[in-house]
mmCIF file of C-alpha atoms in Angstrom:
data_model
loop_
_atom_site.group_PDB
_atom_site.id
_atom_site.type_symbol
_atom_site.label_atom_id
_atom_site.label_comp_id
_atom_site.label_asym_id
_atom_site.label_seq_id
_atom_site.Cartn_x
_atom_site.Cartn_y
_atom_site.Cartn_z
ATOM 1 C CA UNK A 20 152.836 52.849 91.574
ATOM 2 C CA UNK A 21 156.501 51.975 91.746
ATOM 3 C CA UNK A 22 157.579 50.878 95.206
ATOM 4 C CA UNK A 23 161.238 51.222 94.351
ATOM 5 C CA UNK A 24 163.041 53.303 96.961
ATOM 6 C CA UNK A 25 164.438 56.611 95.772
ATOM 7 C CA UNK A 26 166.905 58.486 97.954
ATOM 8 C CA UNK A 27 167.366 62.243 98.009
ATOM 9 C CA UNK A 28 169.707 64.700 99.675
ATOM 10 C CA UNK A 29 168.271 67.621 101.648
ATOM 11 C CA UNK A 30 169.121 70.285 99.064
ATOM 12 C CA UNK A 31 166.783 73.065 97.973
ATOM 13 C CA UNK A 32 166.136 71.189 94.760
ATOM 14 C CA UNK A 33 164.270 68.561 96.792
ATOM 15 C CA UNK A 34 163.223 70.243 100.051
ATOM 16 C CA UNK A 35 162.234 73.647 101.317
ATOM 17 C CA UNK A 36 165.001 74.838 103.625
ATOM 18 C CA UNK A 37 163.811 76.486 106.854
ATOM 19 C CA UNK A 38 166.080 78.876 108.736
ATOM 20 C CA UNK A 39 169.876 79.059 108.694
ATOM 21 C CA UNK A 40 171.372 75.738 107.674
ATOM 22 C CA UNK A 41 174.677 74.606 106.198
ATOM 23 C CA UNK A 42 175.263 71.893 103.624
ATOM 24 C CA UNK A 43 178.523 70.148 104.466
ATOM 25 C CA UNK A 44 179.882 66.795 103.239
ATOM 26 C CA UNK A 45 176.545 65.947 101.585
ATOM 27 C CA UNK A 46 174.596 66.490 104.812
ATOM 28 C CA UNK A 47 172.315 69.441 105.637
ATOM 29 C CA UNK A 48 173.271 70.594 109.118
ATOM 30 C CA UNK A 49 170.900 72.329 111.535
ATOM 31 C CA UNK A 50 172.063 74.314 114.552
ATOM 32 C CA UNK A 51 169.653 77.144 115.369
ATOM 33 C CA UNK A 52 166.193 76.752 116.877
ATOM 34 C CA UNK A 53 163.551 76.281 114.213
ATOM 35 C CA UNK A 54 165.956 75.261 111.452
ATOM 36 C CA UNK A 55 164.683 72.432 109.281
ATOM 37 C CA UNK A 56 163.168 71.214 106.050
ATOM 38 C CA UNK A 57 159.776 70.596 104.500
ATOM 39 C CA UNK A 58 158.860 68.503 101.471
ATOM 40 C CA UNK A 59 155.908 66.771 99.906
ATOM 41 C CA UNK A 60 155.391 63.598 97.886
ATOM 42 C CA UNK A 61 152.709 61.188 96.680
ATOM 43 C CA UNK A 62 153.634 57.692 97.767
ATOM 44 C CA UNK A 63 153.587 54.927 100.350
ATOM 45 C CA UNK A 64 156.670 55.382 102.540
ATOM 46 C CA UNK A 65 159.227 57.918 103.749
ATOM 47 C CA UNK A 66 162.302 57.471 105.887
ATOM 48 C CA UNK A 67 164.705 60.173 107.077
ATOM 49 C CA UNK A 68 168.252 59.418 108.184
ATOM 50 C CA UNK A 69 169.693 61.804 110.755
ATOM 51 C CA UNK A 70 173.327 62.282 111.696
ATOM 52 C CA UNK A 71 174.236 63.210 115.254
ATOM 53 C CA UNK A 72 177.194 65.411 116.156
ATOM 54 C CA UNK A 73 179.923 64.790 118.750
ATOM 55 C CA UNK A 74 177.420 65.687 121.494
ATOM 56 C CA UNK A 75 175.077 62.834 120.537
ATOM 57 C CA UNK A 76 177.143 60.268 122.443
ATOM 58 C CA UNK A 77 177.544 62.395 125.596
ATOM 59 C CA UNK A 78 173.918 62.247 126.710
ATOM 60 C CA UNK A 79 174.051 65.926 127.686
ATOM 61 C CA UNK A 80 171.751 68.551 126.157
ATOM 62 C CA UNK A 81 171.157 66.511 123.032
ATOM 63 C CA UNK A 82 169.605 68.031 119.927
ATOM 64 C CA UNK A 83 165.810 67.644 119.994
ATOM 65 C CA UNK A 84 163.953 67.271 116.718
ATOM 66 C CA UNK A 85 160.287 67.150 115.797
ATOM 67 C CA UNK A 86 158.963 65.553 112.611
ATOM 68 C CA UNK A 87 155.390 66.168 111.547
ATOM 69 C CA UNK A 88 153.372 64.568 108.795
ATOM 70 C CA UNK A 89 150.454 66.521 107.334
ATOM 71 C CA UNK A 90 150.611 68.923 110.264
ATOM 72 C CA UNK A 91 150.678 66.332 113.053
ATOM 73 C CA UNK A 92 153.878 65.671 115.014
ATOM 74 C CA UNK A 93 154.668 61.982 114.831
ATOM 75 C CA UNK A 94 158.282 61.924 115.978
ATOM 76 C CA UNK A 95 159.748 63.863 118.883
ATOM 77 C CA UNK A 96 163.208 62.670 119.752
ATOM 78 C CA UNK A 97 166.592 63.603 121.117
ATOM 79 C CA UNK A 98 169.390 62.527 118.837
ATOM 80 C CA UNK A 99 171.736 60.242 120.772
ATOM 81 C CA UNK A 100 173.219 58.189 117.930
ATOM 82 C CA UNK A 101 175.797 58.960 115.235
ATOM 83 C CA UNK A 102 173.188 57.784 112.684
ATOM 84 C CA UNK A 103 169.500 57.228 113.160
ATOM 85 C CA UNK A 104 166.728 56.442 110.666
ATOM 86 C CA UNK A 105 163.104 57.350 111.263
ATOM 87 C CA UNK A 106 160.216 55.895 109.290
ATOM 88 C CA UNK A 107 157.982 58.943 109.152
ATOM 89 C CA UNK A 108 155.246 57.584 106.903
ATOM 90 C CA UNK A 109 154.112 54.158 105.775
ATOM 91 C CA UNK A 110 150.858 53.141 104.115
ATOM 92 C CA UNK A 111 149.495 50.385 101.862
ATOM 93 C CA UNK A 112 148.020 53.002 99.542
ATOM 94 C CA UNK A 113 149.760 55.996 98.004
ATOM 95 C CA UNK A 114 148.840 59.304 99.623
ATOM 96 C CA UNK A 115 149.695 62.992 99.420
ATOM 97 C CA UNK A 116 152.113 63.605 102.237
ATOM 98 C CA UNK A 117 153.838 66.732 103.584
ATOM 99 C CA UNK A 118 156.741 66.171 105.963
ATOM 100 C CA UNK A 119 158.287 68.872 108.126
ATOM 101 C CA UNK A 120 161.382 68.336 110.267
ATOM 102 C CA UNK A 121 162.300 71.059 112.776
ATOM 103 C CA UNK A 122 165.172 71.362 115.239
ATOM 104 C CA UNK A 123 163.255 72.091 118.430
ATOM 105 C CA UNK A 124 166.250 72.812 120.653
ATOM 106 C CA UNK A 125 168.739 75.645 120.407
ATOM 107 C CA UNK A 126 172.103 75.870 118.710
ATOM 108 C CA UNK A 127 174.537 76.405 121.548
ATOM 109 C CA UNK A 128 174.652 72.838 122.851
ATOM 110 C CA UNK A 129 174.200 70.536 119.873
ATOM 111 C CA UNK A 130 173.616 70.286 116.127
ATOM 112 C CA UNK A 131 172.085 67.670 113.880
ATOM 113 C CA UNK A 132 172.398 66.726 110.225
ATOM 114 C CA UNK A 133 169.894 65.417 107.688
ATOM 115 C CA UNK A 134 171.787 62.773 105.747
ATOM 116 C CA UNK A 135 169.116 61.644 103.325
ATOM 117 C CA UNK A 136 165.449 61.077 102.644
ATOM 118 C CA UNK A 137 164.267 57.777 101.171
ATOM 119 C CA UNK A 138 160.774 57.471 99.704
ATOM 120 C CA UNK A 139 158.591 55.035 97.857
ATOM 121 C CA UNK A 140 157.132 57.618 95.491
ATOM 122 C CA UNK A 141 157.140 57.439 91.712
ATOM 123 C CA UNK A 142 157.724 61.173 91.314
ATOM 124 C CA UNK A 143 160.139 61.585 94.220
ATOM 125 C CA UNK A 144 159.907 64.505 96.644
ATOM 126 C CA UNK A 145 159.564 68.210 96.085
ATOM 127 C CA UNK A 146 159.954 71.350 98.191
ATOM 128 C CA UNK A 147 156.732 72.779 99.609
ATOM 129 C CA UNK A 148 155.927 76.221 98.201
ATOM 130 C CA UNK A 149 157.322 79.372 99.784
ATOM 131 C CA UNK A 150 155.021 81.438 101.948
ATOM 132 C CA UNK A 151 154.076 84.972 100.946
ATOM 133 C CA UNK A 152 156.061 86.680 103.719
ATOM 134 C CA UNK A 153 159.430 86.196 105.421
ATOM 135 C CA UNK A 154 160.463 87.185 108.958
ATOM 136 C CA UNK A 155 163.761 86.951 110.794
ATOM 137 C CA UNK A 156 163.561 86.729 114.584
ATOM 138 C CA UNK A 157 166.625 87.656 116.657
ATOM 139 C CA UNK A 158 166.400 86.754 120.320
ATOM 140 C CA UNK A 159 167.396 84.908 123.460
ATOM 141 C CA UNK A 160 165.956 82.072 125.558
ATOM 142 C CA UNK A 161 162.406 83.361 125.106
ATOM 143 C CA UNK A 162 162.682 82.937 121.334
ATOM 144 C CA UNK A 163 164.310 79.497 121.839
ATOM 145 C CA UNK A 164 161.368 78.220 123.890
ATOM 146 C CA UNK A 165 163.520 77.632 126.961
ATOM 147 C CA UNK A 166 161.765 75.210 129.313
ATOM 148 C CA UNK A 167 158.406 75.586 127.595
ATOM 149 C CA UNK A 168 157.711 71.858 128.018
ATOM 150 C CA UNK A 169 158.559 71.967 131.722
ATOM 151 C CA UNK A 170 156.104 74.286 133.424
ATOM 152 C CA UNK A 171 157.868 74.174 136.804
ATOM 153 C CA UNK A 172 159.559 77.496 137.479
ATOM 154 C CA UNK A 173 162.145 75.991 139.844
ATOM 155 C CA UNK A 174 163.385 73.463 137.294
ATOM 156 C CA UNK A 175 166.478 74.355 135.280
ATOM 157 C CA UNK A 176 167.573 74.327 131.670
ATOM 158 C CA UNK A 177 167.522 71.309 129.378
ATOM 159 C CA UNK A 178 167.363 71.031 125.593
ATOM 160 C CA UNK A 179 164.842 68.225 126.241
ATOM 161 C CA UNK A 180 162.242 70.774 127.364
ATOM 162 C CA UNK A 181 162.852 73.359 124.624
ATOM 163 C CA UNK A 182 160.327 73.456 121.796
ATOM 164 C CA UNK A 183 160.608 76.397 119.443
ATOM 165 C CA UNK A 184 157.248 75.550 117.830
ATOM 166 C CA UNK A 185 155.492 76.709 121.024
ATOM 167 C CA UNK A 186 157.163 80.135 121.088
ATOM 168 C CA UNK A 187 155.711 83.543 120.318
ATOM 169 C CA UNK A 188 158.028 83.735 117.277
ATOM 170 C CA UNK A 189 157.016 80.448 115.658
ATOM 171 C CA UNK A 190 153.327 81.074 116.422
ATOM 172 C CA UNK A 191 153.535 84.571 114.935
ATOM 173 C CA UNK A 192 155.103 83.220 111.733
ATOM 174 C CA UNK A 193 152.331 80.596 111.551
ATOM 175 C CA UNK A 194 149.558 83.136 112.089
ATOM 176 C CA UNK A 195 150.990 85.415 109.400
ATOM 177 C CA UNK A 196 151.716 82.524 106.997
ATOM 178 C CA UNK A 197 155.337 83.618 106.912
ATOM 179 C CA UNK A 198 158.548 81.692 106.385
ATOM 180 C CA UNK A 199 160.959 82.443 109.201
ATOM 181 C CA UNK A 200 164.560 82.298 110.238
ATOM 182 C CA UNK A 201 165.549 82.478 113.904
ATOM 183 C CA UNK A 202 168.837 83.578 115.395
ATOM 184 C CA UNK A 203 168.439 82.980 119.115
ATOM 185 C CA UNK A 204 170.577 81.828 122.022
ATOM 186 C CA UNK A 205 169.591 81.418 125.669
ATOM 187 C CA UNK A 206 171.409 83.770 127.998
ATOM 188 C CA UNK A 207 172.662 86.058 125.212
ATOM 189 C CA UNK A 208 172.406 89.828 125.064
ATOM 190 C CA UNK A 209 173.716 92.984 123.431
ATOM 191 C CA UNK A 210 176.392 94.028 125.970
ATOM 192 C CA UNK A 211 176.402 90.970 128.238
ATOM 193 C CA UNK A 212 174.999 87.535 128.649
ATOM 194 C CA UNK A 213 172.926 86.648 131.697
ATOM 195 C CA UNK A 214 175.015 87.296 134.806
ATOM 196 C CA UNK A 215 174.462 86.840 138.524
ATOM 197 C CA UNK A 216 177.703 88.370 139.812
ATOM 198 C CA UNK A 217 177.490 91.942 138.498
ATOM 199 C CA UNK A 218 180.247 91.280 135.945
ATOM 200 C CA UNK A 219 179.644 91.228 132.211
ATOM 201 C CA UNK A 220 179.532 87.865 130.473
ATOM 202 C CA UNK A 221 181.104 88.844 127.157
ATOM 203 C CA UNK A 222 181.207 85.306 125.738
ATOM 204 C CA UNK A 223 177.409 85.517 125.273
ATOM 205 C CA UNK A 224 176.888 88.471 122.945
ATOM 206 C CA UNK A 225 174.491 87.937 120.097
ATOM 207 C CA UNK A 226 176.101 90.530 117.807
ATOM 208 C CA UNK A 227 179.294 88.401 117.803
ATOM 209 C CA UNK A 228 177.457 85.563 116.075
ATOM 210 C CA UNK A 229 174.787 87.321 114.038
ATOM 211 C CA UNK A 230 176.851 87.063 110.844
ATOM 212 C CA UNK A 231 177.611 83.352 111.365
ATOM 213 C CA UNK A 232 175.639 80.243 110.419
ATOM 214 C CA UNK A 233 175.355 79.531 114.140
ATOM 215 C CA UNK A 234 177.253 79.066 117.381
ATOM 216 C CA UNK A 235 177.520 75.659 118.982
ATOM 217 C CA UNK A 236 179.611 73.201 120.958
ATOM 218 C CA UNK A 237 178.502 70.605 118.424
ATOM 219 C CA UNK A 238 180.584 70.369 115.258
ATOM 220 C CA UNK A 239 179.082 69.584 111.870
ATOM 221 C CA UNK A 240 180.334 66.128 110.918
ATOM 222 C CA UNK A 241 182.588 66.377 114.024
ATOM 223 C CA UNK A 242 184.806 68.698 112.002
ATOM 224 C CA UNK A 243 183.316 72.121 111.485
ATOM 225 C CA UNK A 244 182.001 74.598 114.037
ATOM 226 C CA UNK A 245 179.011 76.623 112.775
ATOM 227 C CA UNK A 246 180.599 79.804 114.167
ATOM 228 C CA UNK A 247 183.458 79.317 111.707
ATOM 229 C CA UNK A 248 181.070 79.625 108.764
ATOM 230 C CA UNK A 249 179.903 83.084 107.636
ATOM 231 C CA UNK A 250 176.189 83.289 106.927
ATOM 232 C CA UNK A 251 175.224 84.175 103.364
ATOM 233 C CA UNK A 252 172.451 86.732 103.813
ATOM 234 C CA UNK A 253 171.235 86.228 100.251
ATOM 235 C CA UNK A 254 169.952 82.765 101.281
ATOM 236 C CA UNK A 255 167.098 84.257 103.298
ATOM 237 C CA UNK A 256 165.915 87.785 102.654
ATOM 238 C CA UNK A 257 163.396 88.827 105.307
ATOM 239 C CA UNK A 258 160.501 91.208 104.677
ATOM 240 C CA UNK A 259 160.658 92.071 108.377
ATOM 241 C CA UNK A 260 163.131 91.624 111.250
ATOM 242 C CA UNK A 261 161.955 91.285 114.848
ATOM 243 C CA UNK A 262 164.568 91.768 117.595
ATOM 244 C CA UNK A 263 163.848 90.699 121.177
ATOM 245 C CA UNK A 264 167.057 91.299 123.156
ATOM 246 C CA UNK A 265 167.655 92.917 126.536
ATOM 247 C CA UNK A 266 166.291 90.470 129.092
ATOM 248 C CA UNK A 267 169.802 89.154 129.802
ATOM 249 C CA UNK A 268 171.409 92.596 129.595
ATOM 250 C CA UNK A 269 169.028 93.693 132.359
ATOM 251 C CA UNK A 270 170.652 91.165 134.745
ATOM 252 C CA UNK A 271 173.736 93.411 134.532
ATOM 253 C CA UNK A 272 172.381 96.916 133.899
ATOM 254 C CA UNK A 273 169.682 96.765 136.611
ATOM 255 C CA UNK A 274 168.869 100.375 137.662
ATOM 256 C CA UNK A 275 172.298 101.734 136.663
ATOM 257 C CA UNK A 276 171.672 104.528 134.140
ATOM 258 C CA UNK A 277 175.250 104.494 132.850
ATOM 259 C CA UNK A 278 175.019 100.760 132.114
ATOM 260 C CA UNK A 279 171.559 101.148 130.595
ATOM 261 C CA UNK A 280 172.903 103.908 128.346
ATOM 262 C CA UNK A 281 175.780 101.648 127.291
ATOM 263 C CA UNK A 282 173.140 99.091 126.284
ATOM 264 C CA UNK A 283 171.456 101.746 124.116
ATOM 265 C CA UNK A 284 174.746 102.701 122.440
ATOM 266 C CA UNK A 285 175.656 99.094 121.626
ATOM 267 C CA UNK A 286 172.103 98.351 120.506
ATOM 268 C CA UNK A 287 172.458 101.142 117.922
ATOM 269 C CA UNK A 288 175.691 99.550 116.675
ATOM 270 C CA UNK A 289 173.950 96.179 116.411
ATOM 271 C CA UNK A 290 171.102 97.775 114.457
ATOM 272 C CA UNK A 291 173.674 99.124 111.989
ATOM 273 C CA UNK A 292 175.079 95.604 111.559
ATOM 274 C CA UNK A 293 171.599 94.178 111.002
ATOM 275 C CA UNK A 294 170.876 96.906 108.449
ATOM 276 C CA UNK A 295 174.172 96.362 106.568
ATOM 277 C CA UNK A 296 173.175 92.756 106.016
ATOM 278 C CA UNK A 297 169.474 93.437 105.364
ATOM 279 C CA UNK A 298 169.256 96.718 103.468
ATOM 280 C CA UNK A 299 165.491 96.751 102.925
ATOM 281 C CA UNK A 300 163.648 95.040 105.788
ATOM 282 C CA UNK A 301 161.787 97.095 108.367
ATOM 283 C CA UNK A 302 163.079 96.321 111.870
ATOM 284 C CA UNK A 303 160.877 95.952 114.957
ATOM 285 C CA UNK A 304 162.598 96.097 118.351
ATOM 286 C CA UNK A 305 160.706 94.391 121.165
ATOM 287 C CA UNK A 306 161.157 93.655 124.868
ATOM 288 C CA UNK A 307 159.104 93.067 127.973
ATOM 289 C CA UNK A 308 157.891 89.467 128.359
ATOM 290 C CA UNK A 309 160.246 88.745 131.297
ATOM 291 C CA UNK A 310 160.443 92.383 132.427
ATOM 292 C CA UNK A 311 160.406 95.777 130.725
ATOM 293 C CA UNK A 312 162.896 97.812 132.758
ATOM 294 C CA UNK A 313 165.198 98.259 129.749
ATOM 295 C CA UNK A 314 162.382 98.996 127.303
ATOM 296 C CA UNK A 315 162.813 102.817 127.406
ATOM 297 C CA UNK A 316 166.450 102.217 126.377
ATOM 298 C CA UNK A 317 165.272 100.120 123.423
ATOM 299 C CA UNK A 318 163.139 103.102 122.392
ATOM 300 C CA UNK A 319 166.155 105.378 122.799
ATOM 301 C CA UNK A 320 168.227 103.062 120.592
ATOM 302 C CA UNK A 321 165.559 103.232 117.893
ATOM 303 C CA UNK A 322 165.454 107.049 118.070
ATOM 304 C CA UNK A 323 169.243 107.316 118.053
ATOM 305 C CA UNK A 324 169.514 104.914 115.096
ATOM 306 C CA UNK A 325 167.059 107.044 113.108
ATOM 307 C CA UNK A 326 168.952 110.218 114.055
ATOM 308 C CA UNK A 327 172.350 108.818 113.100
ATOM 309 C CA UNK A 328 171.358 107.042 109.887
ATOM 310 C CA UNK A 329 168.246 108.799 108.618
ATOM 311 C CA UNK A 330 166.777 105.297 108.306
ATOM 312 C CA UNK A 331 163.273 105.349 109.747
ATOM 313 C CA UNK A 332 162.215 101.822 108.750
ATOM 314 C CA UNK A 333 162.424 100.889 112.401
ATOM 315 C CA UNK A 334 159.977 100.786 115.263
ATOM 316 C CA UNK A 335 159.695 99.570 118.873
ATOM 317 C CA UNK A 336 157.016 97.500 120.583
ATOM 318 C CA UNK A 337 156.619 96.611 124.243
ATOM 319 C CA UNK A 338 155.379 93.124 125.039
ATOM 320 C CA UNK A 339 153.110 92.665 128.042
ATOM 321 C CA UNK A 340 154.960 91.217 131.002
ATOM 322 C CA UNK A 341 154.160 87.582 131.844
ATOM 323 C CA UNK A 342 151.557 87.069 134.568
ATOM 324 C CA UNK A 343 151.836 84.593 137.455
ATOM 325 C CA UNK A 344 148.283 83.475 136.589
ATOM 326 C CA UNK A 345 149.561 82.218 133.212
ATOM 327 C CA UNK A 346 152.169 80.059 134.919
ATOM 328 C CA UNK A 347 155.898 79.834 134.276
ATOM 329 C CA UNK A 348 158.193 77.427 132.520
ATOM 330 C CA UNK A 349 161.641 76.368 133.807
ATOM 331 C CA UNK A 350 163.621 79.158 135.524
ATOM 332 C CA UNK A 351 160.576 81.456 135.393
ATOM 333 C CA UNK A 352 160.558 81.522 131.598
ATOM 334 C CA UNK A 353 157.333 82.153 129.689
ATOM 335 C CA UNK A 354 154.704 79.422 129.679
ATOM 336 C CA UNK A 355 152.825 78.294 126.599
ATOM 337 C CA UNK A 356 149.946 80.575 127.635
ATOM 338 C CA UNK A 357 152.324 83.561 127.797
ATOM 339 C CA UNK A 358 153.854 82.723 124.417
ATOM 340 C CA UNK A 359 150.364 82.534 122.868
ATOM 341 C CA UNK A 360 149.443 85.958 124.253
ATOM 342 C CA UNK A 361 152.734 87.457 123.065
ATOM 343 C CA UNK A 362 152.195 85.978 119.580
ATOM 344 C CA UNK A 363 148.733 87.513 119.428
ATOM 345 C CA UNK A 364 150.082 90.963 120.281
ATOM 346 C CA UNK A 365 153.050 90.726 117.917
ATOM 347 C CA UNK A 366 150.900 89.384 115.068
ATOM 348 C CA UNK A 367 148.471 92.285 115.275
ATOM 349 C CA UNK A 368 151.325 94.836 115.475
ATOM 350 C CA UNK A 369 152.979 93.306 112.403
ATOM 351 C CA UNK A 370 149.699 93.284 110.461
ATOM 352 C CA UNK A 371 149.317 96.970 111.220
ATOM 353 C CA UNK A 372 152.933 97.865 110.448
ATOM 354 C CA UNK A 373 153.339 95.768 107.306
ATOM 355 C CA UNK A 374 149.723 95.943 106.019
ATOM 356 C CA UNK A 375 149.738 92.128 105.743
#
């Protein structure tokens, strides 16, 4: 067995790409929750070099990454350096190894790049095989795993306590053996972001960024904002799209029927945008984990979309509302127990809908 180090770039020739990513200046950049890579090799050592963005030196809401080897997380870190190398595997004897690196925190605050992968492996590294199914999840803080590692409802937001691998979306993809892509931002909605003053927060609209690689304060290579890069929808073609948006809109619409109806109208427009970019995937519209007041308006949007387009590959599903007995995460977000329950419900609905 040759112990000579071979170095590889994180391109799809060498790694399986997970989620929306962008290759820029020879580095694979991750912004959105759940973005990452997976590869396998037979050898004695692996090291991954990570590049931080301009946020890495600020100490605020750093990008959090998780690296697992053969299914077990061995590195969980917040990237606070311009360059950082992690030895992810080392052994005296060559072994079959699968490495998975996931961005655990969300896009809006920080991004992270995979500069290269160095291995002691005669045959180098190769992408792990694709799963049978593909799902795109579109959502807000619930999909990001906001506060899931901080089960104190009065604590506030931090990327340090976000872990997308504990969310209903990630768990559902796992249970269905599906590859996923997630487009999710805490506080974002269809007609407004989360608001406490009765005024719309129009800087936090998911439809504005759906067709972009991401949206972040953190620039790729300190030069390029992910929101300045259009997403190429041919890079990930989902078999199914799950939308979970409305929790933040409800902070504005409350019981106001006119505002709730506006949400329905704009939801229909967003569905048309999703369909333009994904002509074939069935769409499932969900809501309810943190409250289901807007759910009837989700159903109306689905009905209106079918009426206006004749496209009936769309359905709605109400999640069960979180229970105090299951605990809460930061800012009353869903706990791990709630996410597990939601994943169970969504998984069985998808199996029924898709015949998977």
